[in-house]
């Protein structure tokens, strides 16, 4: 009718294909940064969920990350290696789903020595997939991959169909794991779901990674070692947005498919470093330009429309999320001070990685 606007149909919210209600799930690497945030997230959201956390407690695994939920009757911790087929098989008999986070994760460490990355990220994932293949009753195997599998690009965004072109021993190992999960779906019908998130930030991130390292160094009036000219670009995603994305893919993702997860909010490293200093009231001259990371990917950027079509959207704005994160490190000084001052392993890595740069 002239003068009246045609009514727009509201897009229907995609329906859940699976449920986490009443389920027991295995979370691997749950004592690490994202895994611990994910366990806290699902226990808070699903009253009747049960979680078994299988973690080897490498240098990056820290039970302090879960201190507030350790006594929750719905939570159980098993110290073990994802490469231990017997341990994995024993747990799989008691669960209906797997969220697989366990990995060696730091690019700089993989440049110094890549062997553990191949063993854990590739062979560990293979061991889990083999065990899932032989365990009836597993409804999903959610594999946490990374946006680094695509490699770097100066402009535009990678869709999930783009060729994988990893640059570091870390990202190459993650490609191996990502494609194994896919291959098990194609070959054996394993209900694999893959997420490829961008750089996460938030509470409980090990202080070797950029944001916690720079925040805690600045708090101690120590130099912030910025690689190259600080002109590399990362797309920062709050860990809670990533947890929501993983939940979305578990509930509504199509098995065999990969889903990019990003905030589409790109920043130069130097701008993030300056922002951290501003939030802490520290001088810009704490930034120290140091020799670049070998093979340093200039920019990561992923197209997230496929995930958004499942009903996910970013909720945490970077400025607010960074402020809240910096505050968390200020308020939880003992958490990171314990690592930075008491861990011989941490000190040895810092010396190895930064000693040669100074
Ligand atoms: P993290 O390094 O903080 O934690 C890794 C955890 O895995 C630790 O608790 C460690 O003890 C455990 N682990 C390592 N090897 C193990 C093994 N063989 N058996 C059992 N447990 C083992 O890592 P994170 O930053 O929380 O990353 C989690 C996952 O998300 C990884 O798969 C990583 O590749 C992926 N990812 C991380 C980011 C990020 O920005 N942090 C972004 C995209 C993808
Ligand atoms: O993109 C997802 C990936 O993000 C994950 O798969 C990895 O597990 C995770 O570690 C992260 O990799 P990055 O290499 O991007 O993150 P990192 O925090 O190590 O570095 C972020 C940027 O900051 C990168 O461009 C390198 C730079 N940097 C980092 C450190 C530790 C510095 O300039 N100085 C530093 O000391």
Coordinates of C-alpha atoms and ligand atoms in Angstrom, one line a residue:
X1 CA 0.0 0.0 0.0
X2 CA 1.4 3.4 -0.9
X3 CA 2.7 5.3 2.2
X4 CA 3.1 2.2 4.4
X5 CA 6.4 0.5 4.9
X6 CA 6.6 -3.2 4.1
X7 CA 7.1 -5.1 7.4
X8 CA 10.6 -6.5 7.8
X9 CA 10.7 -10.1 8.9
X10 CA 12.8 -10.5 12.1
X11 CA 15.6 -12.9 11.4
X12 CA 14.9 -16.1 13.3
X13 CA 17.5 -17.0 16.0
X14 CA 19.2 -20.2 14.9
X15 CA 18.0 -23.2 16.9
X16 CA 20.3 -25.2 19.2
X17 CA 21.2 -28.6 17.8
X18 CA 22.9 -29.8 21.0
X19 CA 22.6 -29.0 24.6
X20 CA 25.1 -28.6 27.5
X21 CA 22.4 -29.1 30.1
X22 CA 22.8 -32.1 32.2
X23 CA 26.0 -33.1 30.3
X24 CA 29.4 -34.0 31.6
X25 CA 32.2 -32.6 29.4
X26 CA 35.9 -33.0 29.2
X27 CA 37.9 -29.8 29.0
X28 CA 41.5 -30.3 28.1
X29 CA 44.0 -27.6 29.2
X30 CA 41.5 -26.2 31.6
X31 CA 44.2 -24.9 33.9
X32 CA 45.4 -22.5 31.3
X33 CA 44.2 -19.0 30.4
X34 CA 41.2 -19.6 28.1
X35 CA 40.4 -23.1 29.4
X36 CA 40.0 -21.8 33.0
X37 CA 37.8 -18.9 31.8
X38 CA 35.7 -21.4 29.8
X39 CA 35.2 -23.7 32.8
X40 CA 34.1 -20.8 35.0
X41 CA 31.8 -19.6 32.2
X42 CA 30.0 -22.9 31.7
X43 CA 29.7 -23.7 35.4
X44 CA 28.2 -20.2 35.9
X45 CA 25.7 -20.7 33.0
X46 CA 24.6 -24.3 33.3
X47 CA 23.5 -25.4 36.8
X48 CA 23.5 -29.1 35.9
X49 CA 26.7 -29.4 33.8
X50 CA 29.7 -31.4 35.1
X51 CA 33.2 -30.6 34.0
X52 CA 36.3 -32.9 34.0
X53 CA 39.5 -30.8 33.5
X54 CA 42.4 -32.8 32.1
X55 CA 45.6 -30.8 32.3
X56 CA 49.2 -31.7 32.4
X57 CA 50.1 -28.6 34.4
X58 CA 53.0 -27.5 32.2
X59 CA 54.5 -24.1 32.9
X60 CA 51.3 -22.5 31.6
X61 CA 48.9 -24.6 33.7
X62 CA 48.0 -23.1 37.0
X63 CA 45.5 -24.4 39.5
X64 CA 45.4 -20.9 41.0
X65 CA 43.3 -20.0 38.0
X66 CA 40.5 -22.2 39.3
X67 CA 40.9 -21.7 43.0
X68 CA 37.4 -20.2 43.3
X69 CA 35.7 -23.3 41.8
X70 CA 38.0 -26.1 43.0
X71 CA 35.5 -27.1 45.6
X72 CA 32.5 -27.1 43.3
X73 CA 31.0 -30.6 43.3
X74 CA 30.3 -30.4 39.5
X75 CA 34.1 -29.9 38.9
X76 CA 36.8 -32.6 38.8
X77 CA 40.5 -32.1 38.1
X78 CA 42.6 -34.9 36.6
X79 CA 46.3 -34.2 36.2
X80 CA 47.4 -35.9 33.0
X81 CA 48.7 -35.7 29.5
X82 CA 46.4 -35.6 26.4
X83 CA 49.0 -37.9 24.8
X84 CA 48.3 -40.6 27.4
X85 CA 45.7 -42.7 25.5
X86 CA 44.7 -44.8 28.6
X87 CA 44.0 -41.8 30.7
X88 CA 42.0 -40.1 27.9
X89 CA 40.0 -43.3 27.2
X90 CA 39.1 -43.6 30.9
X91 CA 37.7 -40.1 31.0
X92 CA 35.9 -40.4 27.7
X93 CA 33.8 -43.2 29.0
X94 CA 32.3 -40.7 31.5
X95 CA 31.6 -37.7 29.2
X96 CA 29.3 -36.7 26.3
X97 CA 31.4 -33.9 24.9
X98 CA 35.0 -32.6 24.6
X99 CA 36.3 -29.0 24.5
X100 CA 39.9 -29.2 23.5
X101 CA 42.1 -26.3 24.6
X102 CA 45.3 -28.1 25.7
X103 CA 48.3 -27.0 23.6
X104 CA 51.7 -25.3 23.7
X105 CA 50.7 -21.8 22.8
X106 CA 53.5 -19.2 22.8
X107 CA 54.9 -18.3 19.4
X108 CA 58.2 -17.1 20.8
X109 CA 58.8 -20.4 22.6
X110 CA 58.0 -22.3 19.4
X111 CA 60.7 -20.2 17.6
X112 CA 63.2 -21.1 20.3
X113 CA 62.2 -24.8 20.1
X114 CA 59.3 -26.3 18.3
X115 CA 59.4 -30.0 19.3
X116 CA 56.9 -29.8 22.2
X117 CA 54.5 -28.0 19.9
X118 CA 54.5 -30.8 17.4
X119 CA 54.2 -33.4 20.2
X120 CA 51.4 -31.7 22.1
X121 CA 49.5 -29.8 19.5
X122 CA 49.6 -32.4 16.7
X123 CA 50.2 -35.7 18.4
X124 CA 48.1 -34.8 21.5
X125 CA 45.2 -33.8 19.3
X126 CA 45.6 -37.1 17.3
X127 CA 45.5 -39.1 20.5
X128 CA 42.3 -37.4 21.6
X129 CA 40.7 -37.9 18.2
X130 CA 41.6 -41.6 18.2
X131 CA 40.1 -42.0 21.6
X132 CA 36.9 -40.2 20.7
X133 CA 36.6 -42.4 17.6
X134 CA 36.6 -45.4 19.9
X135 CA 34.2 -43.9 22.5
X136 CA 30.5 -44.2 21.9
X137 CA 28.3 -41.4 23.1
X138 CA 30.6 -38.4 22.4
X139 CA 28.2 -35.8 20.9
X140 CA 30.8 -33.2 20.0
X141 CA 34.6 -32.6 19.9
X142 CA 35.2 -28.9 19.9
X143 CA 38.7 -28.2 18.8
X144 CA 40.2 -24.8 19.6
X145 CA 42.4 -23.8 16.7
X146 CA 43.6 -20.3 16.0
X147 CA 43.3 -17.5 13.4
X148 CA 47.1 -17.9 13.0
X149 CA 46.5 -20.9 10.7
X150 CA 45.9 -18.5 7.8
X151 CA 49.1 -16.6 8.2
X152 CA 49.4 -12.9 7.7
X153 CA 47.7 -10.6 5.3
X154 CA 48.1 -6.8 4.8
X155 CA 44.5 -6.1 3.8
X156 CA 41.1 -7.8 3.8
X157 CA 39.9 -10.7 5.8
X158 CA 40.3 -14.5 5.7
X159 CA 37.2 -16.6 5.3
X160 CA 37.1 -20.1 6.6
X161 CA 37.6 -21.4 3.1
X162 CA 41.0 -19.6 2.6
X163 CA 44.1 -21.6 2.2
X164 CA 46.0 -22.3 5.4
X165 CA 49.5 -20.7 5.3
X166 CA 51.1 -20.8 8.8
X167 CA 54.3 -19.0 9.6
X168 CA 55.6 -20.2 12.9
X169 CA 56.3 -23.7 14.3
X170 CA 53.3 -23.0 16.7
X171 CA 50.9 -22.1 13.9
X172 CA 52.1 -24.9 11.7
X173 CA 51.4 -27.4 14.6
X174 CA 48.0 -25.8 15.0
X175 CA 47.3 -26.4 11.3
X176 CA 48.2 -30.1 11.8
X177 CA 45.7 -30.3 14.7
X178 CA 43.0 -28.4 12.9
X179 CA 43.2 -30.5 9.8
X180 CA 43.3 -33.7 11.8
X181 CA 40.0 -32.8 13.5
X182 CA 38.5 -32.1 10.1
X183 CA 40.0 -35.4 8.6
X184 CA 38.5 -37.4 11.4
X185 CA 35.1 -35.9 10.7
X186 CA 35.4 -36.7 7.0
X187 CA 36.9 -40.2 7.5
X188 CA 35.2 -41.5 10.6
X189 CA 32.3 -39.2 11.1
X190 CA 33.8 -37.8 14.3
X191 CA 31.5 -34.9 15.4
X192 CA 34.3 -32.3 15.2
X193 CA 33.7 -28.6 15.4
X194 CA 36.5 -26.1 14.9
X195 CA 36.9 -22.6 16.2
X196 CA 39.7 -20.2 15.0
X197 CA 39.9 -17.3 17.4
X198 CA 41.9 -14.2 17.2
X199 CA 44.2 -12.9 20.0
X200 CA 42.4 -13.3 23.4
X201 CA 43.0 -11.0 26.4
X202 CA 41.5 -11.0 29.9
X203 CA 42.1 -12.3 33.4
X204 CA 44.5 -15.3 34.1
X205 CA 46.6 -14.9 31.0
X206 CA 50.1 -16.1 31.6
X207 CA 52.5 -13.1 31.8
X208 CA 54.6 -14.1 28.8
X209 CA 51.9 -12.9 26.3
X210 CA 51.8 -9.3 25.1
X211 CA 49.0 -7.7 27.2
X212 CA 49.8 -9.3 30.6
X213 CA 53.6 -9.0 30.1
X214 CA 53.3 -5.3 29.2
X215 CA 50.8 -4.5 32.0
X216 CA 52.8 -6.2 34.7
X217 CA 56.2 -4.8 33.5
X218 CA 54.7 -1.3 33.5
X219 CA 53.4 -1.8 37.0
X220 CA 56.9 -2.7 38.1
X221 CA 58.4 0.3 36.1
X222 CA 60.2 -2.2 33.8
X223 CA 60.8 -1.8 30.1
X224 CA 58.0 -3.0 27.6
X225 CA 60.0 -4.9 24.9
X226 CA 58.2 -4.0 21.7
X227 CA 59.2 -6.0 18.7
X228 CA 60.3 -4.3 15.5
X229 CA 58.6 -0.9 15.1
X230 CA 55.4 -2.0 17.0
X231 CA 53.4 -1.7 13.7
X232 CA 52.1 -5.3 13.7
X233 CA 48.4 -5.6 14.0
X234 CA 46.3 -7.9 16.2
X235 CA 42.5 -8.2 16.5
X236 CA 41.9 -8.3 20.3
X237 CA 39.1 -10.5 21.5
X238 CA 38.0 -10.6 25.1
X239 CA 38.2 -14.1 26.5
X240 CA 34.5 -14.0 27.6
X241 CA 33.5 -13.2 24.0
X242 CA 35.6 -16.2 23.0
X243 CA 33.9 -18.4 25.6
X244 CA 30.5 -17.4 24.3
X245 CA 31.6 -18.1 20.7
X246 CA 32.8 -21.6 21.7
X247 CA 29.4 -22.2 23.5
X248 CA 27.6 -21.0 20.3
X249 CA 29.5 -23.4 18.1
X250 CA 29.0 -26.3 20.5
X251 CA 25.2 -25.6 20.5
X252 CA 24.6 -24.6 16.9
X253 CA 27.7 -25.3 14.8
X254 CA 27.7 -27.8 12.0
X255 CA 30.0 -30.7 12.5
X256 CA 33.0 -30.8 10.2
X257 CA 32.9 -27.0 9.9
X258 CA 35.4 -24.3 11.1
X259 CA 34.3 -21.0 12.5
X260 CA 36.4 -17.8 12.7
X261 CA 36.1 -15.8 15.9
X262 CA 37.3 -12.2 16.0
X263 CA 36.4 -8.9 17.4
X264 CA 37.1 -7.0 14.1
X265 CA 38.8 -4.3 16.2
X266 CA 42.4 -4.1 15.0
X267 CA 45.1 -2.3 16.8
X268 CA 48.8 -1.6 16.2
X269 CA 50.9 -3.1 19.0
X270 CA 52.4 0.3 19.8
X271 CA 48.9 1.8 20.3
X272 CA 48.0 -1.0 22.8
X273 CA 51.3 -0.5 24.6
X274 CA 50.6 3.2 24.9
X275 CA 47.1 2.6 26.1
X276 CA 48.3 0.3 28.9
X277 CA 50.8 2.9 30.0
X278 CA 48.1 5.6 30.0
X279 CA 45.7 3.4 32.1
X280 CA 48.5 2.8 34.6
X281 CA 49.7 6.4 34.6
X282 CA 53.2 5.4 33.5
X283 CA 55.5 7.2 31.0
X284 CA 55.7 6.3 27.3
X285 CA 59.5 6.0 27.5
X286 CA 59.1 2.6 29.3
X287 CA 58.5 1.3 25.7
X288 CA 61.8 -0.2 24.4
X289 CA 62.0 -1.2 20.8
X290 CA 63.8 -4.5 20.5
X291 CA 64.8 -6.8 17.6
X292 CA 61.8 -8.3 15.9
X293 CA 60.3 -11.8 16.3
X294 CA 61.6 -14.1 13.5
X295 CA 58.9 -14.5 10.8
X296 CA 56.7 -12.0 12.6
X297 CA 53.2 -12.1 11.1
X298 CA 52.3 -8.5 10.3
X299 CA 48.5 -8.7 10.6
X300 CA 45.8 -11.2 11.4
X301 CA 42.2 -10.6 10.3
X302 CA 39.3 -13.0 10.0
X303 CA 35.8 -12.7 8.5
X304 CA 33.4 -13.8 11.2
X305 CA 30.1 -13.8 9.3
X306 CA 29.7 -17.6 9.5
X307 CA 29.8 -17.4 13.3
X308 CA 27.6 -14.4 13.5
X309 CA 25.0 -16.3 11.4
X310 CA 24.8 -18.7 14.4
X311 CA 23.7 -15.8 16.6
X312 CA 27.1 -14.7 18.2
X313 CA 28.3 -11.2 18.4
X314 CA 31.2 -9.5 20.2
X315 CA 29.9 -8.0 23.4
X316 CA 33.1 -6.5 25.0
X317 CA 34.4 -3.3 23.5
X318 CA 38.3 -3.3 23.5
X319 CA 38.7 0.0 25.4
X320 CA 36.4 -1.1 28.2
X321 CA 37.8 -4.7 28.1
X322 CA 41.4 -3.5 28.3
X323 CA 40.7 -1.2 31.2
X324 CA 38.9 -3.9 33.1
X325 CA 41.8 -6.4 32.3
X326 CA 44.5 -3.9 33.5
X327 CA 42.5 -3.4 36.7
X328 CA 42.4 -7.2 37.2
X329 CA 46.2 -7.4 37.0
X330 CA 46.4 -4.5 39.4
X331 CA 44.0 -6.1 41.9
X332 CA 45.5 -9.6 41.5
X333 CA 49.2 -8.7 41.9
X334 CA 49.9 -11.9 43.9
X335 CA 48.7 -14.1 41.1
X336 CA 51.3 -12.9 38.6
X337 CA 54.0 -12.0 41.1
X338 CA 54.1 -15.6 42.1
X339 CA 54.9 -16.6 38.5
X340 CA 57.3 -13.8 37.7
X341 CA 59.3 -14.0 40.9
X342 CA 59.0 -17.7 41.9
X343 CA 59.0 -19.7 38.7
X344 CA 62.5 -20.6 37.6
X345 CA 61.1 -21.7 34.3
X346 CA 59.6 -18.3 33.7
X347 CA 62.8 -16.5 34.5
X348 CA 64.8 -18.8 32.2
X349 CA 62.4 -18.2 29.3
X350 CA 62.5 -14.4 29.8
X351 CA 66.3 -14.5 29.8
X352 CA 66.4 -16.7 26.7
X353 CA 63.9 -14.7 24.7
X354 CA 64.8 -11.2 25.8
X355 CA 68.4 -11.5 26.9
X356 CA 69.6 -11.8 23.3
X357 CA 67.5 -8.8 22.3
X358 CA 68.9 -6.4 24.8
Ligands
LIG1 P1 47.7 -21.6 27.8 O1 49.1 -21.7 27.3 O2 47.4 -20.5 28.8 O3 47.2 -23.0 28.4 C1 47.5 -24.2 27.8 C2 47.1 -25.3 28.8 O4 47.2 -26.6 28.2 C3 47.9 -25.3 30.1 O5 47.1 -25.4 31.3 C4 48.8 -26.5 30.0 O6 49.2 -27.1 31.2 C5 47.9 -27.4 29.2 N1 48.6 -28.4 28.5 C6 49.7 -28.2 27.6 N2 50.1 -29.4 27.2 C7 49.3 -30.4 27.7 C8 49.2 -31.8 27.5 N3 50.1 -32.4 26.7 N4 48.3 -32.4 28.2 C9 47.4 -31.8 28.9 N5 47.4 -30.4 29.1 C10 48.4 -29.8 28.5 O7 46.9 -21.5 26.5 P2 45.6 -20.5 26.1 O8 46.1 -19.2 25.7 O9 44.6 -20.7 27.1 O10 45.1 -21.3 24.8 C11 44.2 -22.3 24.8 C12 43.9 -22.8 23.4 O11 43.4 -21.7 22.6 C13 45.2 -23.3 22.7 O12 44.8 -24.4 21.9 C14 45.6 -22.2 21.8 O13 46.3 -22.6 20.6 C15 44.2 -21.6 21.4 N6 44.2 -20.1 21.1 C16 44.7 -19.2 22.0 C17 44.6 -17.9 21.7 C18 45.1 -16.8 22.7 O14 45.1 -15.6 22.3 N7 45.5 -17.1 23.9 C19 43.9 -17.4 20.5 C20 43.5 -18.4 19.6 C21 43.6 -19.8 19.9
LIG2 O1 46.1 -14.9 17.1 C1 45.9 -15.9 18.0 C2 47.1 -16.3 18.7 O2 47.4 -15.1 19.5 C3 47.1 -17.5 19.5 O3 46.9 -18.6 18.7 C4 48.4 -17.7 20.3 O4 48.3 -18.8 21.2 C5 48.6 -16.5 21.2 O5 49.8 -16.5 21.9 C6 48.6 -15.2 20.3 O6 49.8 -15.1 19.4 P1 50.6 -13.8 19.2 O7 51.9 -14.1 18.8 O8 49.8 -12.8 18.3 O9 50.5 -13.2 20.7 P2 51.6 -12.5 21.6 O10 50.9 -12.1 22.8 O11 52.8 -13.3 21.8 O12 52.0 -11.2 20.8 C7 51.1 -10.2 20.4 C8 51.8 -9.2 19.5 O13 52.7 -8.5 20.3 C9 52.6 -9.8 18.4 O14 52.6 -9.0 17.3 C10 54.0 -9.8 19.0 C11 54.1 -8.6 19.9 N1 54.9 -8.7 21.1 C12 54.8 -9.8 21.9 C13 55.6 -10.0 23.0 C14 55.4 -11.2 23.9 C15 55.9 -7.7 21.3 O15 56.0 -6.7 20.6 N2 56.7 -7.9 22.4 C16 56.6 -9.0 23.2 O16 57.4 -9.1 24.2

